[in-house]
PDB file of C-alpha atoms and ligand atoms in Angstrom:
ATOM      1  CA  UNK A   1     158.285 148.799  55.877  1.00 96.00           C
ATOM      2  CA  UNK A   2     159.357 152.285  56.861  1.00 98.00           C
ATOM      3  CA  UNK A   3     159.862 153.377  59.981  1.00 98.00           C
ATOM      4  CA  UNK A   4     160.702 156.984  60.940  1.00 98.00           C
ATOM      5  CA  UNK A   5     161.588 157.403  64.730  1.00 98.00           C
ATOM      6  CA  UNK A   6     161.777 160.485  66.649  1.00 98.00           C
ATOM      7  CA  UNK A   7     163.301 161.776  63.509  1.00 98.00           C
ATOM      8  CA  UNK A   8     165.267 165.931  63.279  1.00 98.00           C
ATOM      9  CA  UNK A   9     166.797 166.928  60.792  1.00 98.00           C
ATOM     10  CA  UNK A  10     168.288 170.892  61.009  1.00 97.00           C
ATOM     11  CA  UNK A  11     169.937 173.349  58.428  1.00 95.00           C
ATOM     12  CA  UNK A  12     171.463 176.259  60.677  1.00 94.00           C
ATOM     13  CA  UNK A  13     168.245 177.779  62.038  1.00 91.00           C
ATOM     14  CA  UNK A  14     165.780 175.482  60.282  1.00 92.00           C
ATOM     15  CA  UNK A  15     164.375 173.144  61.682  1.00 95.00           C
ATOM     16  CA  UNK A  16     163.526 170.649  58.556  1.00 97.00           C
ATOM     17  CA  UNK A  17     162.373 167.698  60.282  1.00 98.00           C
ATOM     18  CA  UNK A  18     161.392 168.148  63.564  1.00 97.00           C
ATOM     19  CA  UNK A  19     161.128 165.230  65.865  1.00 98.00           C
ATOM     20  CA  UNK A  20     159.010 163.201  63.289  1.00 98.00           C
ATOM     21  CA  UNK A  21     157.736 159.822  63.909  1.00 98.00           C
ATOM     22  CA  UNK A  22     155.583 157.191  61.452  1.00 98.00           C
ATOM     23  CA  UNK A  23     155.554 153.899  60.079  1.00 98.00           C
ATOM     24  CA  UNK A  24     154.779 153.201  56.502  1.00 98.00           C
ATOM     25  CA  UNK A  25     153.089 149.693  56.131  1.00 97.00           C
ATOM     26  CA  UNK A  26     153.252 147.447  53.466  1.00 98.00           C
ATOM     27  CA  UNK A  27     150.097 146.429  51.271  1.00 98.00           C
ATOM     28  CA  UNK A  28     148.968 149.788  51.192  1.00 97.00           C
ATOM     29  CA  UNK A  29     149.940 153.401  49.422  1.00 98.00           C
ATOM     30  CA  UNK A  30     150.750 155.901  51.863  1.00 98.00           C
ATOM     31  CA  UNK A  31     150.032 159.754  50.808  1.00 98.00           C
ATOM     32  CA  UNK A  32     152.730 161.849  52.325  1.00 98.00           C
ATOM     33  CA  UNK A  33     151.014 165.304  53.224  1.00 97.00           C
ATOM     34  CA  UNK A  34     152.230 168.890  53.712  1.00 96.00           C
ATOM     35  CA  UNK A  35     152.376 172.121  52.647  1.00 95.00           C
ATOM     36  CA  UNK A  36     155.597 173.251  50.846  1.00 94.00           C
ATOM     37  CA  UNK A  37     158.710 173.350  53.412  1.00 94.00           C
ATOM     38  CA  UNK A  38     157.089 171.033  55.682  1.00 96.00           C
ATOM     39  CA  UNK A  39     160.129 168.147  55.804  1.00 96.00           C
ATOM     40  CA  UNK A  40     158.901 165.802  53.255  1.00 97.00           C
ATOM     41  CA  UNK A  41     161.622 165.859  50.811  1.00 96.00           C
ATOM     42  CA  UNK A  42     164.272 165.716  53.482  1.00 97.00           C
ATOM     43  CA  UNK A  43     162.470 163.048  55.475  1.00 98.00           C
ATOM     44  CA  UNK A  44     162.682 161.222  52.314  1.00 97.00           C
ATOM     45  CA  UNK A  45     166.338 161.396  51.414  1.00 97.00           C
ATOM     46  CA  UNK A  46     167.484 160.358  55.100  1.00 98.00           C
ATOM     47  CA  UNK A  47     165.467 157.135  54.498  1.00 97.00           C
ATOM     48  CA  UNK A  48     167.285 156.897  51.357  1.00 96.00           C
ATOM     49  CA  UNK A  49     170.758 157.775  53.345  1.00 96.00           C
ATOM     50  CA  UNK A  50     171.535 160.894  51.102  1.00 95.00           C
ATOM     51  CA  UNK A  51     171.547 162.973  54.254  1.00 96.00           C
ATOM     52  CA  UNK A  52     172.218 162.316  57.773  1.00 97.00           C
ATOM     53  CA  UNK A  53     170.024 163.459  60.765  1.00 98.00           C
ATOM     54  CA  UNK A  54     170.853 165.941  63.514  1.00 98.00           C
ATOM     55  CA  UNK A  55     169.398 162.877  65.776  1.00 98.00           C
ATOM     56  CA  UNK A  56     166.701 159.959  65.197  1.00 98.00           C
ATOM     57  CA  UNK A  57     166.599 157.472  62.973  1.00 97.00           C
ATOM     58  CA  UNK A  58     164.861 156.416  59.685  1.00 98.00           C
ATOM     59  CA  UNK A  59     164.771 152.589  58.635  1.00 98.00           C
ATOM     60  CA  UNK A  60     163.816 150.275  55.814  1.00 98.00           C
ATOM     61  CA  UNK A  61     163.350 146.880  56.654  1.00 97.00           C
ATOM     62  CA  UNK A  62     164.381 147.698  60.309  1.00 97.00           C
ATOM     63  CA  UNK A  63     167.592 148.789  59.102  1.00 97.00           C
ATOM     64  CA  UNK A  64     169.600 151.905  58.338  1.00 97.00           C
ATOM     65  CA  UNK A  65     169.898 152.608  54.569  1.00 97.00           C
ATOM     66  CA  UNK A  66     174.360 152.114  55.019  1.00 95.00           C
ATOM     67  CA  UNK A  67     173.496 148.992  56.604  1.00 96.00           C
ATOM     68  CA  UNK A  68     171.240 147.081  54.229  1.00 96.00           C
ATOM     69  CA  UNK A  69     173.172 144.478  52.215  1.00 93.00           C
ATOM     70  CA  UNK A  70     171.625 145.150  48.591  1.00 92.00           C
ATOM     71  CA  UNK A  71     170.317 148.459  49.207  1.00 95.00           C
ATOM     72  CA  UNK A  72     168.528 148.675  45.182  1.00 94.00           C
ATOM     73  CA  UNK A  73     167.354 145.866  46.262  1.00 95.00           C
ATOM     74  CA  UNK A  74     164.881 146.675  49.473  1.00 97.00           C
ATOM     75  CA  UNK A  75     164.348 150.496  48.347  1.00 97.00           C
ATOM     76  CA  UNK A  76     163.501 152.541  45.449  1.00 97.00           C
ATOM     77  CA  UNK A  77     162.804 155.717  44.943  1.00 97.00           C
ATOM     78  CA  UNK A  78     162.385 158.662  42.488  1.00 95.00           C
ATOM     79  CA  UNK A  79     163.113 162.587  43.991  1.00 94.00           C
ATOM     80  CA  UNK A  80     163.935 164.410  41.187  1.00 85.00           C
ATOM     81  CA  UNK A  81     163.458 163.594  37.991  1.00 79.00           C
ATOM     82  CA  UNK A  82     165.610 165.958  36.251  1.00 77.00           C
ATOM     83  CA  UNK A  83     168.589 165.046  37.950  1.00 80.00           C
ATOM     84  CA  UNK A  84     169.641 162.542  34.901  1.00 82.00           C
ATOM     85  CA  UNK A  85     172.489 162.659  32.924  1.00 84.00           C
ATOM     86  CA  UNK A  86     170.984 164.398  29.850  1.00 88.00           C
ATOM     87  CA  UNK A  87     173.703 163.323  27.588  1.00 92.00           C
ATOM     88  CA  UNK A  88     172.952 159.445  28.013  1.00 94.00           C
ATOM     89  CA  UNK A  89     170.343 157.712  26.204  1.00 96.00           C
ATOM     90  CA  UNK A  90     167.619 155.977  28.858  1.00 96.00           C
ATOM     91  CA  UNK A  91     168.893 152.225  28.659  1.00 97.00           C
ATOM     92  CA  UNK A  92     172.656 153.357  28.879  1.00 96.00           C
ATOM     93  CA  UNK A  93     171.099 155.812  32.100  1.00 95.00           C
ATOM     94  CA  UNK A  94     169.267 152.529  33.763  1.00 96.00           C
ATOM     95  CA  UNK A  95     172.323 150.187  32.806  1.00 96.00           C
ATOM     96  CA  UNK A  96     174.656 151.910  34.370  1.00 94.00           C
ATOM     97  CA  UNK A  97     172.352 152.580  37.611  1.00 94.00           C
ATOM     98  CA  UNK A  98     171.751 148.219  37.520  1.00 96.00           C
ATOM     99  CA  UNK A  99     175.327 147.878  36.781  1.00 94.00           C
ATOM    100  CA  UNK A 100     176.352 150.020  40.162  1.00 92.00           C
ATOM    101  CA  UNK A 101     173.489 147.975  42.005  1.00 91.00           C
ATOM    102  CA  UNK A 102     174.481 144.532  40.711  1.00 92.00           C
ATOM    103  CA  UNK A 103     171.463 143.938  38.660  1.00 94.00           C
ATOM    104  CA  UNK A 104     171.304 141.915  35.802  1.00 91.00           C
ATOM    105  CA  UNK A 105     170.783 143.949  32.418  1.00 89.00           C
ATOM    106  CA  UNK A 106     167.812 141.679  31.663  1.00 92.00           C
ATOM    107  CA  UNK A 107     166.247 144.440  33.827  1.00 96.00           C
ATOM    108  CA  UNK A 108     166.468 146.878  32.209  1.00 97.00           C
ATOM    109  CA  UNK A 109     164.750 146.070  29.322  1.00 97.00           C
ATOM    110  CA  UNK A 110     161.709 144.750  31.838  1.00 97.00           C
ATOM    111  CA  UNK A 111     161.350 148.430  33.323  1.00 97.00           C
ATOM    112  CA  UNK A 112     161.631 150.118  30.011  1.00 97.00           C
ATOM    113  CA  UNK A 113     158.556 148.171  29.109  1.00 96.00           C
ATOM    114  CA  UNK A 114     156.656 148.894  32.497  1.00 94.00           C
ATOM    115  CA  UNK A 115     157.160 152.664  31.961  1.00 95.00           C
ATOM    116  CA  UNK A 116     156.268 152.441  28.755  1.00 94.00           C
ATOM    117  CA  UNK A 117     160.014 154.380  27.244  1.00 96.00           C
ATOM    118  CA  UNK A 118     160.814 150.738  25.070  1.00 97.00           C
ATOM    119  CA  UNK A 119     160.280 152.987  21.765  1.00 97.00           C
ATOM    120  CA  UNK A 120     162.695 155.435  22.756  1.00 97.00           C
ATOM    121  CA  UNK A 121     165.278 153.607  25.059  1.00 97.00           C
ATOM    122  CA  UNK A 122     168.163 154.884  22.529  1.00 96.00           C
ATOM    123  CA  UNK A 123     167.336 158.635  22.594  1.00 96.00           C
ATOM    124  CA  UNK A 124     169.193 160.805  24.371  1.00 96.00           C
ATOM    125  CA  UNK A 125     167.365 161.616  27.828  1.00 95.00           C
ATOM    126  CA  UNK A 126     168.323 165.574  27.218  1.00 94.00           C
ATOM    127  CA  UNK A 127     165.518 165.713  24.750  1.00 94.00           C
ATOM    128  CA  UNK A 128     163.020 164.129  26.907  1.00 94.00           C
ATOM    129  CA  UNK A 129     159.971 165.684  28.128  1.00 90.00           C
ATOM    130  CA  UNK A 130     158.985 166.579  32.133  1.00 88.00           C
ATOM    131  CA  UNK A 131     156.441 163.917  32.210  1.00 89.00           C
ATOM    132  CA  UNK A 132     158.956 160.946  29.893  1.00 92.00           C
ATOM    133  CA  UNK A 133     161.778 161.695  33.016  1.00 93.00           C
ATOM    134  CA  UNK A 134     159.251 161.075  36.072  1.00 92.00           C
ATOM    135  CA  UNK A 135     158.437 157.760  33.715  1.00 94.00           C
ATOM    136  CA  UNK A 136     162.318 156.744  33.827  1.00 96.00           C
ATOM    137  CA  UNK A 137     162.879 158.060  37.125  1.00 95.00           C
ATOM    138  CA  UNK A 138     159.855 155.516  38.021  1.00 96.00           C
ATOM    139  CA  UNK A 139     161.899 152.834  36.105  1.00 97.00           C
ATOM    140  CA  UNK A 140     165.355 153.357  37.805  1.00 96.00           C
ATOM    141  CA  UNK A 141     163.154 152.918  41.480  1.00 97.00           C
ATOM    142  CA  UNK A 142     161.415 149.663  39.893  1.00 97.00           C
ATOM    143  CA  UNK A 143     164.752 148.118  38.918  1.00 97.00           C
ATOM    144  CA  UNK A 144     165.929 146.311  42.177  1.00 97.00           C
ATOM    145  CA  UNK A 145     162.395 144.916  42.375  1.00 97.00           C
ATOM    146  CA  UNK A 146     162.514 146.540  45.817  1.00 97.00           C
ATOM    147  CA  UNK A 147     160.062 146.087  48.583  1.00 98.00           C
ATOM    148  CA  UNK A 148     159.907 149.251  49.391  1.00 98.00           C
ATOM    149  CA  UNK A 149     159.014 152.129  47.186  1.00 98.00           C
ATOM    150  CA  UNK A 150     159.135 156.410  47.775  1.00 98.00           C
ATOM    151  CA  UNK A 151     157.826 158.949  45.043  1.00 97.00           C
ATOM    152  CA  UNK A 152     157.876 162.259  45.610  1.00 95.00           C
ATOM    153  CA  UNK A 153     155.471 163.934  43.232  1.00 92.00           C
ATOM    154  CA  UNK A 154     155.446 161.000  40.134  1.00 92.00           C
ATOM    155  CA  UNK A 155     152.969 162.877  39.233  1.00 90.00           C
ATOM    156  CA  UNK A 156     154.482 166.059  37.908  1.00 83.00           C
ATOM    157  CA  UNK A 157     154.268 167.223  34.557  1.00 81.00           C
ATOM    158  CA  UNK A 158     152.347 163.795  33.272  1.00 87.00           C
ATOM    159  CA  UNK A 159     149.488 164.150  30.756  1.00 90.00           C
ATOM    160  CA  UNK A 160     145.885 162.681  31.492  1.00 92.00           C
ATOM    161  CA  UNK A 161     146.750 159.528  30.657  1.00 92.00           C
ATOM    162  CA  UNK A 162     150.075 159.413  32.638  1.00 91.00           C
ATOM    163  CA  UNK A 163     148.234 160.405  35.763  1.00 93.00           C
ATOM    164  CA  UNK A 164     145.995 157.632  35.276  1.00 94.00           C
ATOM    165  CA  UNK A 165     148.894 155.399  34.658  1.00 93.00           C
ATOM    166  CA  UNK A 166     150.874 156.532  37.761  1.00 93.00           C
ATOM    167  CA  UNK A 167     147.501 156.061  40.674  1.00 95.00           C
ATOM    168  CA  UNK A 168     147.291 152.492  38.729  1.00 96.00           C
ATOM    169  CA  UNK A 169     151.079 151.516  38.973  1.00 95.00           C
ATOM    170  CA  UNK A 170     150.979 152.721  42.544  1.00 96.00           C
ATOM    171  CA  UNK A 171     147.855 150.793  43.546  1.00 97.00           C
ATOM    172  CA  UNK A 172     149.260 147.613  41.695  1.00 97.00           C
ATOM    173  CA  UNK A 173     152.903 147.960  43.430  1.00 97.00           C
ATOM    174  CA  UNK A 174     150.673 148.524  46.881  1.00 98.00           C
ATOM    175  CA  UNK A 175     148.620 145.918  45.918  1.00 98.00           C
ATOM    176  CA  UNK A 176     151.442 143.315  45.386  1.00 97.00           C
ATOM    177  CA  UNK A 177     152.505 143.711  49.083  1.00 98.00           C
ATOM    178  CA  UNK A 178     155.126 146.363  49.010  1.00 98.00           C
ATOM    179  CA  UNK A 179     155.224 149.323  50.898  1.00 98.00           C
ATOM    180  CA  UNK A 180     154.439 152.415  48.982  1.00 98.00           C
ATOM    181  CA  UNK A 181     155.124 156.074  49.993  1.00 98.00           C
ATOM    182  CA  UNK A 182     153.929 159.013  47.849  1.00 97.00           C
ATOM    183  CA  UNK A 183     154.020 162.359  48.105  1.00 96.00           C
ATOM    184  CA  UNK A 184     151.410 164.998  45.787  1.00 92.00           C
ATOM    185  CA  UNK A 185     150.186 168.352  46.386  1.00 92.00           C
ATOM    186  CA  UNK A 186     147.446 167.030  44.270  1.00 92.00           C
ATOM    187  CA  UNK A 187     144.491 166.198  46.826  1.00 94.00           C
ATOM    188  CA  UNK A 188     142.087 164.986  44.059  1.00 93.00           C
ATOM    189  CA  UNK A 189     144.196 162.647  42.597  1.00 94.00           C
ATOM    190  CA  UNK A 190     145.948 161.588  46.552  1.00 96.00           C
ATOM    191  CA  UNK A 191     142.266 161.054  47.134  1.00 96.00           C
ATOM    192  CA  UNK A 192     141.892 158.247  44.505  1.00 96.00           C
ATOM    193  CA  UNK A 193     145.395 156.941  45.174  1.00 97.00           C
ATOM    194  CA  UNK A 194     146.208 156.266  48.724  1.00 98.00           C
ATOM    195  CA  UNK A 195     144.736 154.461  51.267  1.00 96.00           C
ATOM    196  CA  UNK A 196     146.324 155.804  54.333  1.00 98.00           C
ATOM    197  CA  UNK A 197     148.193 159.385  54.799  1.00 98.00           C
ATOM    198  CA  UNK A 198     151.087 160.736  56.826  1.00 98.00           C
ATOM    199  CA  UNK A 199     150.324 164.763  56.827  1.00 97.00           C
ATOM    200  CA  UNK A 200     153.110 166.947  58.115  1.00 97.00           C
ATOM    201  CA  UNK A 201     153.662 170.571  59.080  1.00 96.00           C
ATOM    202  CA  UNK A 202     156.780 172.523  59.851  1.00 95.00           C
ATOM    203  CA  UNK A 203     158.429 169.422  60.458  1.00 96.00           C
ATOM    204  CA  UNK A 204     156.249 167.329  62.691  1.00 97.00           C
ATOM    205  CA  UNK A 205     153.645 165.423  62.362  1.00 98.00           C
ATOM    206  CA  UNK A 206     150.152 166.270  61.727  1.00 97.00           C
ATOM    207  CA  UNK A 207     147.860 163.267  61.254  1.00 97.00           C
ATOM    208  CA  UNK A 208     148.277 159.285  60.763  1.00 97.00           C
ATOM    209  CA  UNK A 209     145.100 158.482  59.293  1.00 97.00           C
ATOM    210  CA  UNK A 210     143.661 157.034  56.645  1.00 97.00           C
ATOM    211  CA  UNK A 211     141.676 158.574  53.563  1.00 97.00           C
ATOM    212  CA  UNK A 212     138.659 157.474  54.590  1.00 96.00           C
ATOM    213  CA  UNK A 213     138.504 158.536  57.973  1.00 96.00           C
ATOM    214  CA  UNK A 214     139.468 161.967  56.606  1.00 95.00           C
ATOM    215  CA  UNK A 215     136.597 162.149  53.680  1.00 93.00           C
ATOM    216  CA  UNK A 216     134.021 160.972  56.695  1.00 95.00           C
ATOM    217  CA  UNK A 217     134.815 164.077  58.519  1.00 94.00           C
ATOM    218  CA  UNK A 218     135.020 166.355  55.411  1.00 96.00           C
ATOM    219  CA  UNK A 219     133.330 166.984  52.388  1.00 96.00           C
ATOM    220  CA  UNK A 220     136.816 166.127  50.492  1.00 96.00           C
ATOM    221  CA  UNK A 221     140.414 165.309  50.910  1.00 96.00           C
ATOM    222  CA  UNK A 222     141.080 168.926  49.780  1.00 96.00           C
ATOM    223  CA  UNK A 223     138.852 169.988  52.624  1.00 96.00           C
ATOM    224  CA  UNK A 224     140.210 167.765  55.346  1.00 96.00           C
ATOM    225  CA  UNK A 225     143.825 168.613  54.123  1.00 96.00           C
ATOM    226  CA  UNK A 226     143.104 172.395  54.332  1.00 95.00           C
ATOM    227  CA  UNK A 227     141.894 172.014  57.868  1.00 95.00           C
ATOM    228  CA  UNK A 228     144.553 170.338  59.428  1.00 95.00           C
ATOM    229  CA  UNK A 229     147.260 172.555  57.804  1.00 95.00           C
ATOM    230  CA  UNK A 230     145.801 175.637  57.893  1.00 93.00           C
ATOM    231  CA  UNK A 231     148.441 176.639  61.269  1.00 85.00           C
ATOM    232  CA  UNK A 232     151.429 175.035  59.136  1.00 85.00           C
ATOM    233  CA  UNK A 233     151.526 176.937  55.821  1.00 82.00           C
ATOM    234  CA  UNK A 234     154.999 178.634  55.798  1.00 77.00           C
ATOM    235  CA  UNK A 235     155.289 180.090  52.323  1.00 71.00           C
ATOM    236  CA  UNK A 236     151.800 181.261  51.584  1.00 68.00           C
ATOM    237  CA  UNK A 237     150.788 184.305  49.844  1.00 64.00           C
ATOM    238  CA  UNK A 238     149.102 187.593  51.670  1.00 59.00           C
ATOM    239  CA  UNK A 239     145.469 187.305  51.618  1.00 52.00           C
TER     240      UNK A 239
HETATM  241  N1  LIG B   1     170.095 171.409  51.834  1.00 79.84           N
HETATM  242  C1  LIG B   1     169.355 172.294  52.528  1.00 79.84           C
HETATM  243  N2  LIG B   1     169.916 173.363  53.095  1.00 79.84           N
HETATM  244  C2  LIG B   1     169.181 174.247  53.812  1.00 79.84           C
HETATM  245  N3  LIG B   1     167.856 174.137  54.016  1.00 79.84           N
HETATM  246  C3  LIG B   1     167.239 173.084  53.465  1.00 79.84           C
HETATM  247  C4  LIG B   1     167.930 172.105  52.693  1.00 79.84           C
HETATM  248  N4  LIG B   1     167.037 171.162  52.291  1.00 79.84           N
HETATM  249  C5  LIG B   1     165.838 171.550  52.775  1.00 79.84           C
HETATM  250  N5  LIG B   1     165.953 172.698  53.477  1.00 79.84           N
HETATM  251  C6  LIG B   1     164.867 173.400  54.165  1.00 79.84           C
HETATM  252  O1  LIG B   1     164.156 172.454  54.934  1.00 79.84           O
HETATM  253  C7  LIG B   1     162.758 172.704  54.896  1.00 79.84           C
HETATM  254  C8  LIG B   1     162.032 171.467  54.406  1.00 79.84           C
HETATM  255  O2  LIG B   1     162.270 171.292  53.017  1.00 79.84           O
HETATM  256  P1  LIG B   1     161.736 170.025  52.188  1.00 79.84           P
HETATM  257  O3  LIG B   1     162.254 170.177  50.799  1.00 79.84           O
HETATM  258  O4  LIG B   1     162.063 168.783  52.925  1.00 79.84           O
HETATM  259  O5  LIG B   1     160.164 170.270  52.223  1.00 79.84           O
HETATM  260  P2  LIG B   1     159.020 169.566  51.354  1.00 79.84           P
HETATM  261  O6  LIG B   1     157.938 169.222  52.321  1.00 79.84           O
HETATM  262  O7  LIG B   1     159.565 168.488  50.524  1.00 79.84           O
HETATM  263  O8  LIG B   1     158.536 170.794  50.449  1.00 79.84           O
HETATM  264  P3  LIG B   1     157.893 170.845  48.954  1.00 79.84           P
HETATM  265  O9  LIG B   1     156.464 170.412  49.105  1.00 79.84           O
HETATM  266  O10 LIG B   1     157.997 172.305  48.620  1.00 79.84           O
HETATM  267  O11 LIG B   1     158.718 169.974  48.076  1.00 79.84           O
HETATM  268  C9  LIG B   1     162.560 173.940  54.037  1.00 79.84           C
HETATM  269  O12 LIG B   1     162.493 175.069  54.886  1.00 79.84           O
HETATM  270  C10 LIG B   1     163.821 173.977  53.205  1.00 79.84           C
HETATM  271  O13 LIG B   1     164.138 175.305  52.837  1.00 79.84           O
END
């Protein structure tokens, strides 16, 4: 479980997170909503502990991230897929991330196969395609086994066939009991993907719903999405 509790993060003047609160249940994919700039990324890395809040709190497992004993272990996550070590093939990439987390190397092998990267393990991860790094990204959050799984847009840059891939993975990880957040801007494919949604805007929070409740009201997600954003959109262009 996640738990984000009256939650602010702040850059100077900005106001990144702003007094954000939700919990993220297991057994179920959670879309994580909002328009570009509205907290999501940064709301993500404080659960992960790669930035610290102005005040609040964001826990895993009812703990802090610095406090949970085999942290690969309970959490996994993929941000940002290009930020891999280009010059390291994709086995040496996830064996050295299981070495640091003290996970056998049996693993590796194991999420190679899930991602479907076993035929090219050995090449260098420099020459590898947008949508072949979101598929090892996905592997280095699988490795721990974790409980607890965040993906900020998986979805990026995959082919057809990798999207379908991705809403199945997510529904089988959900499926198996673990807790699954996931962030898209894409509101067809959130629609077929997640059960329930968090939906933020400048910050705080918009709606704690579910999909279905949303698509009753609406004609589509796209629809509902557009509606309860339409006061939050930062960067848009002039109309
Ligand atoms: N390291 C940083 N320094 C300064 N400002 C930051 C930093 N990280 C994020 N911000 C600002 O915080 C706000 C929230 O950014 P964040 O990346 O969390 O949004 P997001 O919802 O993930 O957006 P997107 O959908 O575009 O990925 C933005 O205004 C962003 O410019």
């Amino acid at each position: 479980m996640i738990e984000v509790r009256e939650l602010t993060k702040r850059y100077g003047d900005t106001a990144a997170v702003d007094g954000l609160s939700f919990r993220v249940e297991p057994g179920h994919v959670t879309g994580f909503l909002g328009p570009n700039g509205a907290g999501k990324s940064t709301t993500m890395r404080i659960v992960l502990g790669l930035d610290a809040p102005t005040s609040g709190e964001a826990l895993v497992n009812g703990r802090r991230y610095a406090t949970l004993p085999r942290p690969m272990r309970a959490v996994g996550a993929l941000l940002d897929a290009g930020a891999v070590h280009g010059g390291r093939s994709a086995f040496d990439h996830l064996s050295c991330l299981a070495l640091a987390g003290g996970i056998g190397r049996s693993r590796v092998a194991e999420v190679l196969e899930a991602v479907g990267l076993t035929g090219v393990a050995r090449r260098l991860v420099g020459g590898f395609s947008l949508g072949m790094k979101q598929r090892l990204g996905i592997a280095a959050a699988l490795l721990g086994d974790p409980g607890v799984l965040m993906f900020d847009e998986p979805v990026n840059g995959l082919d057809p066939e990798g999207v379908r891939w991705i809403r199945e993975l997510m529904r089988a990880l959900a499926a198996e009991g673990r807790t699954v957040l996931l962030s898209s801007h894409l509101m067809s494919e959130m629609a077929l993907t997640a059960d329930r949604l968090v939906v933020v805007g400048r910050g705080r929070l918009i709606a704690d719903t579910t999909v279905r409740e949303l698509t009753g009201r609406y004609p589509t997600l796209e629809d509902a999405y557009l509606a309860l954003t339409a006061g939050s959109v930062e960067y848009g262009a002039a109309r």
